[in-house]
Short mmCIF file of C-alpha atoms in Angstrom, two decimals:
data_model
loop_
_atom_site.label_atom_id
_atom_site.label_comp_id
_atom_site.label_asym_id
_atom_site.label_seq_id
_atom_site.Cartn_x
_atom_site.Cartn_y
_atom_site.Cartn_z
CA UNK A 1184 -60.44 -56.35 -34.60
CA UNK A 1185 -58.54 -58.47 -36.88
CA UNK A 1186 -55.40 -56.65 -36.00
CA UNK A 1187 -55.75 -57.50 -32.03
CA UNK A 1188 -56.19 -61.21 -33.49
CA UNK A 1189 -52.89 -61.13 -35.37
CA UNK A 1190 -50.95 -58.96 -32.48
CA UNK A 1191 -52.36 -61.56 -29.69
CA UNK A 1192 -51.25 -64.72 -31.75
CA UNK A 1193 -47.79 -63.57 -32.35
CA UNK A 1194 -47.29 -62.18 -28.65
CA UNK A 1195 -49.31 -66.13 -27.67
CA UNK A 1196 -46.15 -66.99 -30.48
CA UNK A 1197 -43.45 -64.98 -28.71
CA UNK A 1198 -44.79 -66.32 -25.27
CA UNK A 1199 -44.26 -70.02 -26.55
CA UNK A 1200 -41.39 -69.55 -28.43
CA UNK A 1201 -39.26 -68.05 -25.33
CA UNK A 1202 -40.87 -71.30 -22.98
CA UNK A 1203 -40.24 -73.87 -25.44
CA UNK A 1204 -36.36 -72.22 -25.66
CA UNK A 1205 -36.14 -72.05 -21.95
CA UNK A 1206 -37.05 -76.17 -21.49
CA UNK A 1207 -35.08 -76.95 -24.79
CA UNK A 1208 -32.18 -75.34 -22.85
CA UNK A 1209 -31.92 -77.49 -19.58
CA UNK A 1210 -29.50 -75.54 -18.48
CA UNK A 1211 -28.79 -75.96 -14.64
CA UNK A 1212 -26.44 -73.97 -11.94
CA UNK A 1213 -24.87 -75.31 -9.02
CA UNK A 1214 -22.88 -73.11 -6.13
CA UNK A 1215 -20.03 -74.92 -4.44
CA UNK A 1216 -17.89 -73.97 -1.24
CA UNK A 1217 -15.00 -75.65 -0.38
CA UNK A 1218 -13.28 -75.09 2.52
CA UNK A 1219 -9.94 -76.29 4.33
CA UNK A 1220 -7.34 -75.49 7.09
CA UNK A 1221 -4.28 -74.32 5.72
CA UNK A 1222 -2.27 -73.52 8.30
CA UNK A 1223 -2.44 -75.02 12.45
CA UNK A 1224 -0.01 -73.32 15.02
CA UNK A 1225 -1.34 -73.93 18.43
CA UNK A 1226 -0.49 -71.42 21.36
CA UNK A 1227 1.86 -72.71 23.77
CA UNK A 1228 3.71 -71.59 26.63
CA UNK A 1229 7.80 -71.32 26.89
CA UNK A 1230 9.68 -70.07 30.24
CA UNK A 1231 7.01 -68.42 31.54
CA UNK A 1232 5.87 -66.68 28.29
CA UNK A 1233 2.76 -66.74 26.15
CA UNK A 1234 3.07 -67.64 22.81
CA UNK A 1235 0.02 -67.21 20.10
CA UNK A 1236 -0.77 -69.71 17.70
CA UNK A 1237 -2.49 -69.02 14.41
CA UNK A 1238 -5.81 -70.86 12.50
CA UNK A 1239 -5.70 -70.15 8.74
CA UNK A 1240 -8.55 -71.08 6.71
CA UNK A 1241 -9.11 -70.93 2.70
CA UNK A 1242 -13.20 -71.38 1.38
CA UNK A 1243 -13.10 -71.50 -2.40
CA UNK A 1244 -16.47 -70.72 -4.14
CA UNK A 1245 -17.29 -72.33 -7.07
CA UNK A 1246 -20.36 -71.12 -9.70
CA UNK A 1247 -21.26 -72.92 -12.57
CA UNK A 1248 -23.99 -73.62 -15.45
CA UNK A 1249 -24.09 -76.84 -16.87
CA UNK A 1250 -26.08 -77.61 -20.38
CA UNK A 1251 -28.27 -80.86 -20.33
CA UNK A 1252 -24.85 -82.82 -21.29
CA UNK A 1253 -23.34 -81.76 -18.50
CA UNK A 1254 -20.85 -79.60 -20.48
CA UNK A 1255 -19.64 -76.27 -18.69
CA UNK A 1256 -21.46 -73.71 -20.22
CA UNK A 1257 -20.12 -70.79 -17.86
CA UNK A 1258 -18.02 -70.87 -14.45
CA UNK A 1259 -16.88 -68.36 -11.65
CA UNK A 1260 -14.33 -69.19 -8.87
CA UNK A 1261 -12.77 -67.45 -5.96
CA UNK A 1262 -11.32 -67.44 -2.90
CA UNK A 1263 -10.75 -65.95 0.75
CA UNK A 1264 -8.03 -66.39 3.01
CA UNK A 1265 -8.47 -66.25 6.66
CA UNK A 1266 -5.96 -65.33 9.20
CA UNK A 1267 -6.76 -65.80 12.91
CA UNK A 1268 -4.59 -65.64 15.77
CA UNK A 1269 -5.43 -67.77 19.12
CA UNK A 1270 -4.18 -67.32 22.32
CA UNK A 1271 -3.41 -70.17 24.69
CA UNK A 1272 -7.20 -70.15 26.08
CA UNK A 1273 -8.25 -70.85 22.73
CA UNK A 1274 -9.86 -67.28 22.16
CA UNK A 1275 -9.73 -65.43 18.90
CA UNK A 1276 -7.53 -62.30 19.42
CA UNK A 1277 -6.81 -61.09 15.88
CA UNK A 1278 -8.75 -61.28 13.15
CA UNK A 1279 -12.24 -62.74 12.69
CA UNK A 1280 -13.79 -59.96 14.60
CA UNK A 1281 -17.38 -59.83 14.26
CA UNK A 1282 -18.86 -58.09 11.68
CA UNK A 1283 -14.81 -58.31 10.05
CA UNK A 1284 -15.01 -58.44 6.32
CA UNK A 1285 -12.55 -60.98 4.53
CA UNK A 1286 -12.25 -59.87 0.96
CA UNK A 1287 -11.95 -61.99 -1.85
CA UNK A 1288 -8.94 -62.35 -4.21
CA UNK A 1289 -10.98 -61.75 -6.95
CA UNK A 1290 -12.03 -58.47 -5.11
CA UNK A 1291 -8.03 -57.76 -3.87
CA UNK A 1292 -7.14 -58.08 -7.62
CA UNK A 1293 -3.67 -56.13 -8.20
CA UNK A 1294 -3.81 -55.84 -4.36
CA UNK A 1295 -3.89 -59.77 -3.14
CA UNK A 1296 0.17 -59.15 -4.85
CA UNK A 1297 1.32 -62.35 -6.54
CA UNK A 1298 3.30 -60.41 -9.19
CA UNK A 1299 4.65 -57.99 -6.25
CA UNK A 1300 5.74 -60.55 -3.61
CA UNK A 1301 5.55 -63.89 -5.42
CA UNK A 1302 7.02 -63.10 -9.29
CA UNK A 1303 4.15 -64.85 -11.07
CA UNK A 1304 4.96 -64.64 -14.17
CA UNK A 1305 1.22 -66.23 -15.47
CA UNK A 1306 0.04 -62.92 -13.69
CA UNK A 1307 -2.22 -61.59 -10.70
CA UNK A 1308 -4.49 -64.70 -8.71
CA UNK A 1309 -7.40 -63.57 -10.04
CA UNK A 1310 -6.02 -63.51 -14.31
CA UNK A 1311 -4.77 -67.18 -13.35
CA UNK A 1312 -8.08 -68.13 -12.10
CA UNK A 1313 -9.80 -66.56 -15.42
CA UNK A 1314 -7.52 -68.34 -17.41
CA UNK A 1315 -8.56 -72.04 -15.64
CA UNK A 1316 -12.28 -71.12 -16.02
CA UNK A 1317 -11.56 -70.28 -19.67
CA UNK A 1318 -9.64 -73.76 -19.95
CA UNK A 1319 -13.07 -75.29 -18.31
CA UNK A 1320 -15.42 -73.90 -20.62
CA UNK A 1321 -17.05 -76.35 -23.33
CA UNK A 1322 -15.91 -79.38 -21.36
CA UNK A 1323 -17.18 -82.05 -19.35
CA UNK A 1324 -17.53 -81.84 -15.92
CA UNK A 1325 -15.50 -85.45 -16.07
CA UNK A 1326 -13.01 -84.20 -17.98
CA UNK A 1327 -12.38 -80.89 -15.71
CA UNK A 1328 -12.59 -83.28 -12.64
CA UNK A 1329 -10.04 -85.49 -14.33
CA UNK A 1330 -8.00 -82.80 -14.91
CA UNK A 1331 -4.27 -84.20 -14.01
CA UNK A 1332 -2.79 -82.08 -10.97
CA UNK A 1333 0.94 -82.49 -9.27
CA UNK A 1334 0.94 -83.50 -5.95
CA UNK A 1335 1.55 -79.41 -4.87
CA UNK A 1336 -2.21 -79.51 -6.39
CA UNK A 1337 -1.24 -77.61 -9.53
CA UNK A 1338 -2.41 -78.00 -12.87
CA UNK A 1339 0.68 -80.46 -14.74
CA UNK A 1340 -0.21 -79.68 -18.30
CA UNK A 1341 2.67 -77.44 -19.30
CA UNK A 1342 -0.15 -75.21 -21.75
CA UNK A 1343 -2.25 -74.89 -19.53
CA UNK A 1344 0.26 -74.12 -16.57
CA UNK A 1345 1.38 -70.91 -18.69
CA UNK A 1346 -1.22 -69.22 -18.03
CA UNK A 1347 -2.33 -70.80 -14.35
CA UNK A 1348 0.49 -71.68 -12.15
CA UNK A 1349 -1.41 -71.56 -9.05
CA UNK A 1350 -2.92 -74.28 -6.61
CA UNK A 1351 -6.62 -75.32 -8.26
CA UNK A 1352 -6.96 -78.66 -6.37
CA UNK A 1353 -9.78 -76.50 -4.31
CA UNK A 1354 -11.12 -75.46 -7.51
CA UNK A 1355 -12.02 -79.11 -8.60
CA UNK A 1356 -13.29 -79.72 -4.97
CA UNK A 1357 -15.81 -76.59 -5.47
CA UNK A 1358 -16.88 -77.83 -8.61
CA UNK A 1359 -17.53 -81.15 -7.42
CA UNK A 1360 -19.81 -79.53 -4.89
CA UNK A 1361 -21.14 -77.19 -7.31
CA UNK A 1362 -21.70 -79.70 -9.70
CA UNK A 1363 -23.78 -81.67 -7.11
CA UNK A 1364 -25.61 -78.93 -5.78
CA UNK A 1365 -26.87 -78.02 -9.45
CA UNK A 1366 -30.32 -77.42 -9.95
#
């Protein structure tokens, strides 16, 4: 009998132990989505002859925990692209099918082909976007928000640019969203 006693207080201890960790944690996570029209070419018409126009879109998802100081205690980004053309009735004719699956850069990895076709030297989109989340780990949310940016939208401390060259103006806008939407 005594035995249950003692094995019942120190699971009653566990129990407590983990809840008091869990509220001493205050942890919160927020999910951000920030999306904007990159490119506008409307359809038009020239001698007789149809021309298509193109819609392209970028959403950039932000994740991110937050401790009760609202220091970043872990963060995710990505991105899609997409590429729709329009004819001159305004109807969808490529792209953006339904049921159409956009992947993510994250997802493209090697495939999405910035070292390929654009010569980044800091590497593939998703190592660049690894490299700003580890930048934005153990600071502020104010201090990632502040974070100074050229007017191409790209980071403009030279350490930091080494190993992320690429535009993360949408990445501050998702965390802004994120950061709001934190529960």
């Amino acid at each position: 009998m005594a035995k249950k006693i003692v094995l019942l207080v120190l699971a009653l201890c566990m129990v407590m132990g983990t809840v008091a960790m869990a509220s001493a944690s205050a942890e919160t996570m927020g999910t951000g989505v920030y999306t904007q029209l990159t490119k506008v070419e409307n359809a038009y018409e020239l001698d007789g002859d149809l021309y298509d126009g193109a819609i392209e879109l970028e959403s950039t998802v932000c994740t991110v925990v937050l401790d009760e100081n609202n220091v970043i205690k872990s963060i995710r980004f990505d991105m899609t692209q997409g590429k729709f053309a329009i004819n001159a009735k305004g109807e969808v004719i490529k792209g953006g099918a339904k049921g159409d699956v956009i992947a993510s850069k994250v997802e493209l990895k090697e495939n999405y082909g910035m070292v390929a076709y654009a010569n980044a030297p800091a590497g593939e989109w998703y190592v660049q976007a690894k490299a700003f989340e580890d930048y934005c780990v153990g600071k502020t949310v104010e201090e990632v928000l502040g974070v100074e940016l050229g007017a191409d939208g790209k980071l403009v401390d030279a350490d930091v640019k080494a190993t992320c060259s690429i535009i993360v103006s949408s990445f501050v806008q998702a965390l802004q969203i994120a950061v709001a939407n934190a529960r």
